[in-house]
Coordinates of C-alpha atoms in Angstrom, one line a residue:
Chain A
M1 CA 0.0 0.0 0.0
S2 CA 2.9 2.3 0.6
S3 CA 4.7 3.6 -2.4
T4 CA 7.9 1.8 -1.5
G5 CA 6.3 -1.6 -1.8
A6 CA 4.7 -0.7 -5.1
K7 CA 8.0 -0.7 -7.0
E8 CA 8.5 -4.5 -7.0
N9 CA 4.8 -5.1 -7.5
S10 CA 3.3 -5.0 -10.9
G11 CA -0.3 -4.7 -9.6
I12 CA -2.6 -2.0 -10.8
F13 CA -3.6 -0.7 -7.4
Q14 CA -3.3 3.0 -6.6
P15 CA -3.9 4.8 -3.3
P16 CA -7.1 6.8 -3.2
T17 CA -6.5 10.3 -4.5
A18 CA -7.2 13.5 -2.5
L19 CA -10.4 13.9 -4.6
D20 CA -11.6 10.4 -3.7
K21 CA -11.1 11.2 0.0
R22 CA -12.8 14.6 -0.3
L23 CA -15.8 13.1 -2.1
D24 CA -16.0 10.4 0.6
S25 CA -16.1 12.8 3.5
G26 CA -18.2 15.3 1.4
F27 CA -20.8 12.6 1.0
V28 CA -20.9 11.8 4.7
W29 CA -21.4 15.5 5.4
L30 CA -24.1 15.9 2.8
T31 CA -26.1 13.0 4.3
R32 CA -25.6 14.5 7.7
L33 CA -27.0 17.8 6.5
F34 CA -30.1 16.2 5.0
A35 CA -30.8 14.3 8.1
L36 CA -30.4 17.4 10.2
G37 CA -32.6 19.4 7.8
I38 CA -35.5 17.1 8.4
A39 CA -35.1 17.5 12.2
V40 CA -34.9 21.3 11.9
L41 CA -37.9 21.4 9.6
L42 CA -40.0 19.4 12.0
L43 CA -39.0 21.5 15.0
W44 CA -39.6 24.7 13.0
I45 CA -43.2 23.6 12.0
A46 CA -43.9 22.6 15.6
F47 CA -42.5 26.0 16.8
Q48 CA -44.6 28.0 14.3
V49 CA -47.8 26.2 15.1
A50 CA -47.2 26.6 18.9
K51 CA -46.4 30.3 18.5
D52 CA -49.6 31.0 16.6
A53 CA -51.5 28.8 19.0
L54 CA -50.2 30.9 22.0
P55 CA -53.2 33.2 22.3
A56 CA -55.6 30.2 22.5
I57 CA -53.3 28.4 24.8
Q58 CA -53.3 31.4 27.1
A59 CA -57.1 31.8 26.8
F60 CA -58.1 28.2 27.4
G61 CA -55.1 26.3 28.8
L62 CA -55.4 22.6 29.1
G63 CA -59.2 23.0 29.4
F64 CA -59.2 23.2 25.6
I65 CA -58.9 19.5 25.2
F66 CA -61.7 18.8 27.7
Q67 CA -64.2 21.3 26.4
S68 CA -66.9 20.5 23.8
A69 CA -67.9 23.9 22.7
W70 CA -66.8 25.3 19.3
N71 CA -68.4 28.7 19.0
P72 CA -66.6 31.4 17.0
V73 CA -69.4 33.9 17.9
T74 CA -68.8 33.7 21.6
N75 CA -65.1 32.7 21.2
Q76 CA -65.7 29.5 23.1
F77 CA -63.4 26.7 21.8
G78 CA -62.7 23.2 22.9
V79 CA -61.7 20.0 20.9
L80 CA -62.9 17.1 23.0
P81 CA -65.4 16.0 20.4
Q82 CA -62.8 16.2 17.7
I83 CA -60.2 14.2 19.7
Y84 CA -62.9 11.6 20.4
G85 CA -63.8 11.5 16.7
T86 CA -60.2 11.2 15.6
L87 CA -59.5 8.3 17.9
V88 CA -62.8 6.5 17.2
T89 CA -62.6 6.7 13.4
A90 CA -58.9 5.6 13.5
F91 CA -59.7 2.8 15.8
I92 CA -62.6 1.5 13.8
A93 CA -60.6 1.8 10.6
L94 CA -57.8 -0.3 12.0
L95 CA -60.2 -2.8 13.5
I96 CA -61.4 -3.5 9.9
A97 CA -58.1 -2.9 8.0
V98 CA -55.7 -4.9 10.2
P99 CA -57.3 -8.4 9.8
V100 CA -58.1 -7.8 6.1
G101 CA -54.7 -6.2 5.4
V102 CA -52.6 -8.8 7.2
G103 CA -54.7 -11.6 5.7
T104 CA -54.2 -10.1 2.2
A105 CA -50.5 -9.9 3.0
V106 CA -50.4 -13.6 3.9
I107 CA -52.1 -14.7 0.8
L108 CA -49.9 -12.5 -1.4
S109 CA -46.7 -13.7 0.3
E110 CA -47.5 -17.4 0.1
N111 CA -47.9 -19.5 -3.0
F112 CA -51.6 -20.3 -2.5
L113 CA -52.4 -18.4 -5.7
P114 CA -50.5 -18.7 -9.0
L115 CA -47.7 -16.1 -9.4
K116 CA -49.5 -14.2 -12.1
V117 CA -52.7 -13.7 -10.1
R118 CA -50.6 -12.6 -7.1
T119 CA -48.7 -10.1 -9.1
I120 CA -51.9 -8.6 -10.4
L121 CA -53.4 -8.5 -6.9
V122 CA -50.3 -6.8 -5.5
F123 CA -50.6 -4.2 -8.2
L124 CA -54.2 -3.6 -7.5
V125 CA -53.6 -3.2 -3.7
E126 CA -50.9 -0.7 -4.4
L127 CA -53.3 1.1 -6.8
L128 CA -55.7 1.6 -3.8
A129 CA -53.0 3.8 -2.3
A130 CA -52.8 5.8 -5.5
I131 CA -56.4 6.9 -5.4
P132 CA -56.6 10.6 -4.3
S133 CA -58.4 11.0 -1.0
V134 CA -60.9 13.4 -2.5
V135 CA -62.0 10.6 -4.9
Y136 CA -62.5 8.4 -1.9
G137 CA -64.6 11.2 -0.4
I138 CA -66.8 11.6 -3.4
W139 CA -67.2 7.8 -3.7
G140 CA -68.1 7.7 -0.1
I141 CA -70.8 10.4 -0.5
F142 CA -72.5 8.9 -3.5
V143 CA -71.9 5.2 -3.1
V144 CA -70.9 4.2 0.4
I145 CA -73.4 6.3 2.4
P146 CA -76.5 5.5 0.4
L147 CA -75.5 1.8 0.5
L148 CA -74.9 1.8 4.2
R149 CA -78.1 3.7 4.8
S150 CA -80.2 1.0 3.2
T151 CA -78.2 -2.0 4.5
L152 CA -75.8 -2.1 7.4
G153 CA -76.8 1.2 8.9
A154 CA -80.5 0.3 8.9
W155 CA -79.8 -3.2 10.1
L156 CA -77.6 -2.0 13.0
Y157 CA -80.2 0.6 14.0
S158 CA -83.2 -1.7 13.8
W159 CA -81.6 -4.6 15.7
F160 CA -79.1 -2.9 18.0
G161 CA -80.7 0.5 18.4
W162 CA -81.0 -0.2 22.1
F163 CA -77.2 -0.3 22.2
P164 CA -75.7 3.3 22.7
L165 CA -73.2 2.8 19.8
F166 CA -76.0 2.3 17.3
S167 CA -78.7 4.4 18.9
T168 CA -79.4 6.8 16.0
P169 CA -80.5 6.1 12.4
L170 CA -77.9 6.7 9.8
A171 CA -79.2 9.9 8.1
G172 CA -76.2 10.6 5.9
P173 CA -72.6 11.5 6.8
G174 CA -71.4 10.0 10.0
I175 CA -68.6 8.3 11.9
L176 CA -69.3 4.8 10.5
P177 CA -69.1 5.6 6.8
A178 CA -66.0 7.8 7.5
S179 CA -64.4 4.9 9.3
L180 CA -65.2 2.4 6.6
V181 CA -63.7 4.5 3.9
L182 CA -60.7 5.3 6.1
A183 CA -60.2 1.5 6.5
I184 CA -60.0 1.1 2.7
M185 CA -57.6 4.0 2.5
V186 CA -55.1 2.6 5.1
L187 CA -55.5 -1.0 3.8
P188 CA -52.7 -0.7 1.2
I189 CA -50.2 0.6 3.8
I190 CA -50.9 -2.4 6.1
T191 CA -50.9 -4.9 3.3
A192 CA -47.7 -3.6 1.6
I193 CA -45.6 -3.4 4.7
S194 CA -46.9 -6.7 6.2
R195 CA -46.2 -8.4 2.9
D196 CA -42.7 -7.0 2.8
A197 CA -42.1 -8.2 6.3
L198 CA -43.4 -11.7 5.5
T199 CA -41.6 -12.1 2.2
S200 CA -38.3 -10.9 3.6
L201 CA -38.3 -13.7 6.2
P202 CA -35.6 -16.3 5.6
P203 CA -37.0 -19.3 3.7
D204 CA -35.3 -21.6 6.2
L205 CA -37.8 -20.6 8.7
R206 CA -40.7 -21.9 6.7
Q207 CA -38.8 -25.1 5.9
A208 CA -37.9 -25.6 9.6
S209 CA -41.6 -25.4 10.5
L210 CA -42.9 -27.6 7.7
G211 CA -40.1 -30.0 8.3
L212 CA -41.3 -30.5 11.9
G213 CA -44.7 -31.4 10.5
A214 CA -46.5 -28.1 10.9
T215 CA -49.3 -27.5 8.4
R216 CA -49.3 -24.4 6.2
W217 CA -51.6 -22.5 8.6
E218 CA -49.7 -23.6 11.7
T219 CA -46.5 -22.3 10.0
I220 CA -48.1 -19.0 9.1
L221 CA -49.8 -18.4 12.4
Q222 CA -47.2 -19.8 14.8
V223 CA -43.9 -19.1 13.0
L224 CA -44.1 -16.6 10.1
I225 CA -46.4 -14.0 11.5
P226 CA -44.7 -13.9 14.9
A227 CA -41.3 -13.6 13.2
A228 CA -42.6 -10.7 11.1
I229 CA -44.6 -9.1 13.9
S230 CA -42.3 -6.1 14.3
G231 CA -42.7 -5.2 10.7
I232 CA -46.5 -5.8 10.8
V233 CA -46.9 -3.7 13.9
G234 CA -44.8 -1.0 12.3
G235 CA -47.1 -1.0 9.3
V236 CA -50.2 -0.9 11.5
M237 CA -48.8 2.1 13.3
L238 CA -48.0 3.9 10.1
A239 CA -51.6 3.3 9.1
L240 CA -52.8 4.6 12.4
G241 CA -50.8 7.8 11.8
R242 CA -52.3 8.1 8.4
A243 CA -55.8 7.4 9.7
M244 CA -55.5 10.1 12.4
G245 CA -54.3 12.7 10.0
E246 CA -56.5 11.9 7.0
T247 CA -58.5 15.0 6.2
M248 CA -60.2 15.4 2.8
A249 CA -62.2 12.2 2.7
I250 CA -63.2 12.5 6.4
T251 CA -64.4 16.1 6.0
M252 CA -66.6 14.9 3.2
L253 CA -68.0 11.9 5.0
I254 CA -68.1 12.6 8.8
G255 CA -70.7 15.4 8.9
N256 CA -68.5 17.9 10.8
A257 CA -70.7 18.0 13.8
N258 CA -68.8 19.4 16.8
T259 CA -70.5 17.3 19.4
I260 CA -69.9 14.0 21.0
N261 CA -72.5 11.4 20.1
T262 CA -72.0 7.9 21.3
S263 CA -73.8 6.6 18.2
L264 CA -71.4 5.6 15.4
L265 CA -74.2 6.2 13.0
A266 CA -74.4 9.9 14.0
P267 CA -72.2 12.7 12.5
G268 CA -69.0 13.7 14.3
N269 CA -65.8 15.4 13.6
T270 CA -62.0 14.9 13.7
I271 CA -59.3 17.4 14.4
A272 CA -58.0 17.2 10.8
S273 CA -61.4 17.6 9.4
L274 CA -62.1 20.6 11.8
L275 CA -59.0 22.3 10.5
A276 CA -60.0 21.8 6.9
S277 CA -63.6 22.9 7.2
Q278 CA -62.9 26.0 9.3
F279 CA -59.6 27.6 8.3
A280 CA -61.1 29.5 5.4
E281 CA -63.5 31.7 7.3
A282 CA -61.6 31.8 10.6
S283 CA -60.2 35.1 12.1
G284 CA -58.8 36.3 15.4
L285 CA -58.9 33.9 18.3
Q286 CA -60.4 31.2 16.1
V287 CA -57.3 31.0 14.0
S288 CA -55.3 30.6 17.1
A289 CA -57.7 28.0 18.4
L290 CA -57.3 26.1 15.1
M291 CA -53.5 26.2 15.5
Y292 CA -54.0 24.9 19.1
A293 CA -56.1 22.1 17.6
A294 CA -53.3 21.4 15.1
L295 CA -50.8 21.2 18.0
V296 CA -53.0 18.8 19.8
L297 CA -53.2 16.5 16.7
F298 CA -49.4 16.8 16.4
I299 CA -48.9 15.7 20.0
L300 CA -51.6 13.0 19.7
T301 CA -49.8 11.5 16.7
L302 CA -46.5 11.8 18.5
I303 CA -47.8 10.0 21.5
V304 CA -49.2 7.2 19.3
N305 CA -45.9 6.9 17.5
I306 CA -43.9 6.7 20.7
F307 CA -46.4 4.1 22.0
A308 CA -46.0 2.2 18.7
D309 CA -42.3 2.2 19.0
L310 CA -42.5 0.8 22.5
I311 CA -44.8 -2.0 21.3
V312 CA -42.4 -2.8 18.5
Q313 CA -39.4 -2.9 20.9
R314 CA -41.3 -5.2 23.2
V315 CA -42.4 -7.7 20.6
K316 CA -38.9 -7.6 19.1
R317 CA -37.3 -8.7 22.3
I318 CA -38.0 -12.4 21.7
Chain B
M1 CA -49.9 -44.1 9.1
R2 CA -51.0 -43.3 12.6
S3 CA -52.3 -46.8 12.9
N4 CA -48.8 -48.1 13.4
P5 CA -47.5 -49.9 10.4
K6 CA -45.2 -52.0 12.6
T7 CA -48.2 -54.1 13.6
N8 CA -48.6 -55.2 10.0
P9 CA -46.9 -58.6 9.8
Q10 CA -45.8 -57.9 6.2
T11 CA -43.8 -55.0 7.3
V12 CA -42.1 -56.7 10.2
K13 CA -39.9 -58.5 7.8
S14 CA -38.5 -55.3 6.4
T15 CA -37.5 -53.9 9.8
D16 CA -33.9 -54.0 8.6
S17 CA -34.5 -51.2 6.1
V18 CA -36.6 -48.2 7.0
F19 CA -36.8 -46.8 3.4
Q20 CA -36.7 -48.7 0.2
V21 CA -36.2 -46.6 -2.9
R22 CA -37.2 -48.3 -6.1
N23 CA -36.4 -46.9 -9.5
A24 CA -36.9 -43.3 -8.3
N25 CA -36.8 -40.6 -11.0
I26 CA -37.1 -37.1 -9.7
Y27 CA -38.4 -34.4 -12.0
Y28 CA -38.8 -30.7 -11.8
G29 CA -41.2 -30.0 -14.5
S30 CA -39.7 -31.8 -17.5
F31 CA -36.2 -31.6 -16.1
L32 CA -34.9 -34.9 -14.8
A33 CA -32.9 -34.1 -11.6
V34 CA -32.1 -37.6 -10.3
R35 CA -32.6 -40.8 -12.1
D36 CA -32.9 -44.6 -11.4
V37 CA -32.1 -44.6 -7.7
V38 CA -32.5 -48.0 -6.0
M39 CA -31.4 -48.3 -2.4
D40 CA -32.4 -49.5 1.0
I41 CA -31.8 -47.4 4.1
P42 CA -31.0 -49.6 7.1
R43 CA -32.6 -49.0 10.4
N44 CA -30.6 -47.5 13.3
Q45 CA -27.6 -46.8 11.2
I46 CA -26.1 -43.8 9.7
T47 CA -26.2 -43.6 5.9
A48 CA -24.2 -40.9 4.2
F49 CA -24.9 -39.4 0.8
I50 CA -21.8 -38.0 -0.9
G51 CA -21.1 -36.6 -4.3
P52 CA -20.2 -33.5 -6.2
S53 CA -22.5 -30.4 -6.2
G54 CA -25.7 -30.8 -8.2
C55 CA -25.7 -34.5 -8.0
G56 CA -29.1 -34.5 -6.4
K57 CA -28.2 -35.9 -3.0
S58 CA -30.2 -33.1 -1.2
T59 CA -33.0 -33.5 -3.6
L60 CA -33.3 -37.2 -2.9
L61 CA -33.0 -36.5 0.9
R62 CA -36.0 -34.2 0.7
C63 CA -38.0 -36.9 -0.9
F64 CA -37.9 -39.0 2.3
N65 CA -39.9 -36.4 4.3
R66 CA -41.8 -35.1 1.3
L67 CA -40.4 -31.6 1.7
N68 CA -40.1 -31.5 -2.1
D69 CA -43.9 -31.4 -2.3
L70 CA -43.6 -27.7 -1.6
I71 CA -42.2 -27.2 -5.0
D72 CA -45.0 -27.1 -7.5
S73 CA -43.1 -28.6 -10.4
F74 CA -41.8 -31.5 -8.4
R75 CA -42.7 -35.0 -9.5
L76 CA -41.5 -38.5 -8.4
E77 CA -41.6 -41.6 -10.5
G78 CA -40.9 -45.0 -9.0
A79 CA -41.5 -45.6 -5.3
I80 CA -40.1 -44.8 -2.0
T81 CA -41.5 -47.0 0.8
Y82 CA -41.3 -46.2 4.5
N83 CA -41.7 -49.2 6.8
G84 CA -43.1 -51.0 3.8
R85 CA -45.7 -48.3 2.8
N86 CA -45.5 -46.1 -0.2
L87 CA -44.6 -42.6 1.0
Y88 CA -46.2 -41.1 -2.1
D89 CA -49.5 -43.0 -1.9
S90 CA -52.4 -40.6 -2.4
N91 CA -53.8 -41.4 1.1
I92 CA -50.5 -40.4 2.8
D93 CA -50.6 -37.0 4.4
P94 CA -47.2 -35.3 3.9
V95 CA -47.6 -33.3 7.1
E96 CA -47.9 -36.6 9.0
V97 CA -44.8 -37.9 7.2
R98 CA -42.8 -34.9 8.4
R99 CA -43.9 -35.4 12.0
R100 CA -42.4 -38.8 11.9
I101 CA -39.3 -38.0 9.9
G102 CA -37.3 -35.1 11.4
M103 CA -35.0 -32.9 9.4
V104 CA -31.9 -30.8 10.2
F105 CA -30.9 -28.2 7.6
Q106 CA -27.6 -27.0 6.2
K107 CA -27.9 -23.6 7.9
A108 CA -29.0 -23.7 11.5
N109 CA -32.6 -22.3 11.4
P110 CA -33.9 -21.8 14.9
F111 CA -37.2 -20.0 15.2
P112 CA -37.0 -16.4 16.5
K113 CA -38.5 -17.7 19.8
S114 CA -37.0 -18.7 23.1
I115 CA -34.8 -21.8 23.3
Y116 CA -37.6 -23.5 25.3
D117 CA -40.3 -22.6 22.7
N118 CA -38.0 -23.8 19.9
I119 CA -37.9 -27.3 21.4
A120 CA -41.6 -27.2 22.5
F121 CA -42.8 -26.3 19.0
G122 CA -42.9 -29.8 17.6
P123 CA -44.4 -31.4 20.7
R124 CA -47.1 -28.7 20.8
L125 CA -48.0 -29.4 17.2
N126 CA -48.5 -33.0 18.2
R127 CA -50.6 -31.9 21.2
Y128 CA -48.1 -33.4 23.6
K129 CA -49.8 -33.8 27.0
G130 CA -46.8 -34.9 29.1
D131 CA -44.4 -32.9 31.1
M132 CA -43.0 -30.3 28.7
D133 CA -40.2 -29.1 30.9
E134 CA -39.0 -32.7 31.2
L135 CA -39.2 -33.2 27.4
V136 CA -37.3 -30.0 26.7
E137 CA -34.6 -31.0 29.1
R138 CA -34.4 -34.5 27.6
S139 CA -34.2 -33.2 24.1
L140 CA -31.5 -30.7 25.0
R141 CA -29.5 -33.4 26.8
G142 CA -29.9 -35.6 23.8
A143 CA -28.4 -32.9 21.6
A144 CA -25.6 -32.3 24.1
L145 CA -26.7 -28.8 24.6
W146 CA -28.4 -28.9 28.0
D147 CA -25.4 -27.8 30.2
E148 CA -24.8 -24.8 28.0
V149 CA -28.3 -23.4 28.0
K150 CA -30.0 -24.7 31.1
D151 CA -29.8 -21.3 32.8
K152 CA -31.1 -19.4 29.8
L153 CA -34.0 -21.3 28.4
R154 CA -36.1 -18.2 28.0
Q155 CA -33.5 -16.4 25.9
S156 CA -33.9 -16.3 22.1
G157 CA -32.6 -19.3 20.2
L158 CA -30.9 -16.8 17.9
S159 CA -28.6 -15.6 20.8
L160 CA -26.7 -18.9 20.6
S161 CA -23.5 -19.5 18.6
G162 CA -23.7 -21.2 15.2
G163 CA -22.7 -24.6 16.6
Q164 CA -25.1 -24.3 19.5
Q165 CA -27.9 -23.2 17.1
Q166 CA -27.4 -26.3 15.0
R167 CA -27.5 -28.5 18.1
L168 CA -30.7 -26.6 19.1
C169 CA -32.1 -27.6 15.7
I170 CA -31.1 -31.2 16.3
A171 CA -32.8 -31.0 19.8
R172 CA -35.9 -29.5 18.2
A173 CA -35.9 -32.4 15.7
I174 CA -35.6 -35.2 18.3
A175 CA -38.1 -33.5 20.7
V176 CA -40.9 -35.2 18.7
Q177 CA -39.1 -38.5 18.9
P178 CA -39.1 -39.2 15.2
E179 CA -38.0 -42.5 13.8
V180 CA -35.7 -41.0 11.2
I181 CA -33.6 -37.8 11.2
L182 CA -32.6 -36.4 7.8
M183 CA -29.6 -34.2 7.9
D184 CA -28.7 -31.9 5.0
E185 CA -25.0 -31.0 5.3
P186 CA -25.6 -30.2 9.0
C187 CA -21.9 -29.2 9.7
S188 CA -21.1 -27.2 6.5
A189 CA -21.5 -23.9 8.3
L190 CA -19.8 -25.0 11.5
D191 CA -16.2 -24.7 12.8
P192 CA -14.2 -27.9 13.2
I193 CA -14.8 -28.1 17.0
S194 CA -18.6 -27.7 16.6
T195 CA -18.5 -30.2 13.8
L196 CA -16.8 -32.7 16.0
R197 CA -19.4 -32.2 18.7
V198 CA -22.2 -32.8 16.2
E199 CA -20.4 -35.9 14.9
D200 CA -20.0 -37.3 18.4
L201 CA -23.7 -36.6 18.9
L202 CA -24.6 -38.6 15.7
H203 CA -23.0 -41.7 17.2
E204 CA -25.2 -41.4 20.2
L205 CA -28.3 -40.6 18.2
K206 CA -27.7 -43.7 16.2
Q207 CA -28.8 -45.9 19.1
Q208 CA -32.4 -44.6 18.8
Y209 CA -32.7 -43.1 15.3
T210 CA -32.1 -43.9 11.7
I211 CA -30.0 -41.1 10.3
I212 CA -29.4 -40.1 6.7
I213 CA -26.8 -37.4 6.3
V214 CA -25.8 -35.5 3.2
T215 CA -22.3 -34.2 3.4
H216 CA -19.6 -32.7 1.3
N217 CA -17.0 -33.6 3.8
M218 CA -15.6 -37.1 2.9
Q219 CA -13.8 -37.4 6.2
Q220 CA -17.1 -36.8 7.9
A221 CA -18.8 -39.5 5.9
S222 CA -16.0 -42.0 6.7
R223 CA -16.0 -41.0 10.3
V224 CA -19.7 -41.1 11.1
S225 CA -21.5 -43.3 8.6
D226 CA -22.1 -47.0 8.4
R227 CA -23.1 -47.0 4.8
T228 CA -22.3 -44.5 2.1
A229 CA -23.9 -43.8 -1.2
F230 CA -21.9 -42.0 -3.8
F231 CA -23.9 -39.9 -6.4
N232 CA -22.5 -38.4 -9.5
V233 CA -23.8 -36.0 -12.0
Q234 CA -24.2 -36.5 -15.7
L235 CA -24.7 -33.7 -18.3
S236 CA -27.5 -34.4 -20.6
E237 CA -27.4 -33.4 -24.3
K238 CA -29.8 -30.5 -23.5
G239 CA -27.4 -29.2 -20.9
G240 CA -29.4 -30.3 -17.9
R241 CA -27.6 -32.0 -15.0
T242 CA -29.0 -35.3 -13.9
G243 CA -27.8 -37.0 -10.8
Y244 CA -27.6 -40.7 -10.4
L245 CA -26.5 -43.2 -7.8
V246 CA -23.1 -44.6 -8.7
E247 CA -22.3 -46.9 -5.8
Y248 CA -23.9 -47.7 -2.4
D249 CA -22.1 -50.0 0.0
N250 CA -20.7 -50.2 3.5
T251 CA -18.7 -47.1 4.2
E252 CA -15.5 -49.1 4.6
S253 CA -15.9 -50.6 1.2
I254 CA -16.7 -47.3 -0.5
F255 CA -13.5 -45.7 1.0
Q256 CA -11.2 -48.7 0.9
S257 CA -12.2 -50.7 -2.1
P258 CA -14.8 -49.0 -4.3
K259 CA -16.0 -51.0 -7.2
E260 CA -16.4 -48.0 -9.5
E261 CA -13.6 -46.0 -10.9
S262 CA -15.4 -42.7 -10.4
T263 CA -16.1 -43.5 -6.8
R264 CA -12.4 -44.2 -6.2
E265 CA -11.4 -40.9 -7.9
Y266 CA -14.0 -39.0 -5.8
V267 CA -13.2 -40.4 -2.4
S268 CA -9.4 -40.0 -3.1
G269 CA -10.1 -36.3 -3.8
R270 CA -9.2 -36.4 -7.4
F271 CA -12.3 -34.6 -8.5
G272 CA -15.4 -33.0 -7.1

């Protein structure tokens, strides 16, 4: 490697030039800069939102998240119904999307179907993610809501109307149709990430299990899914983040009613939808209140993400 | 098969050989991978499969527990009988075959579960009702691993060293008390000391199990096996490689006085 040894050696190797070394360290610094840029951007957004929210924070304090009023005329603001709506719609969406999404991922990662069919299905699932959310919204308004009103919604109300969750008839927009459409919207995230996690498992694992005499389903349920669980949970959490922040389709489907109604068939609201439907005509303290609501959503998502990380860490341990 | 075939008087006669392979041709699609294999695998002995890469020894090995069934294009002509019954009969469930015939793979492949759960996996599949702790201990002792792991049974199987992981896989295989253990180059990823430990283990396992081991290591074959089968590979006119059984005899004969020239060349290290 030293120049003295090179004399008697006829090899073609050369020491790296000054330019090579500069490019190498330059590349390291460039990536550092990019990574830092993201962190700075995030903090800056958080800071700006918090700054603009300050008047509302001073006016309402923590009571903001426990108050149900949203009255621009009297300047009374609170986001409890929106927090409730955000969490409930996201929860119902995941309740539907997780089993369907993970199930789809299993089918697409195993060879139950011919490769051609699987390739087409993978493409179609990914296409679901490519549909703009406003299209989901308009589809929800003109297809899902009328359909639900005459079928599932009517059925739930007539048979389980005594139960608080279904105690109102589905008149139009509401939490249930919003959650259903949300489930479809987050489905591709769960499917794609779970499928990646499943297909990247070493093939030996499957062989080991089958070699011990496990059936296909025993192998999938007892070996493959547990082995891929951190990836699957990661995908679910990403979907949860998406579900909590989804705006356009929800605004079109949830009814934007700033009250808490225990019935899933009644209209409600989410924080993201509140922001979208109110920012245009807001002024004064209302703008500040909207910023405060944005901050709440920000923190809510952060808490969910930290929580998710802890879960992933825990399931990874074994 | 669960109604034990040993009770059948016709099969009692063949207790000397666990498997009988008759004119087996193994195809992947239209490609002939292994041809014309005829051999009997003796009970409670170690049979080694040796031969150059691509000669189909692993392919044949995987026929004995029907693991090749997972490959869509796989097809077997001829017959392989297990305790006198055709393994590829339409009424034989491959899952059940694999519960009776254990397998250890080339690369140690413990589940990402605890050491205990790795061992208990097979017995749980079989709805084992006995004392699981005792079975886990017995299996780990059987694989000469107990003393090294007895204090950390709840730790992940992946936390062990390569040699320990392979012995864990052997323990996992013997936990269901199979009649046969198939080993596909079990030591190829291990260092010499770990290899020696596994080889010692094979001698002990022989008392209770019939073992078939595929190996690239001829010293290993001569050290551990009672019988050795030498496979070679033949290029077909279409460029495909078809494996075939050249010679199958007592290990001593194969290594000291092989009948075929190619066997002599292979075991003396002149090719392959």
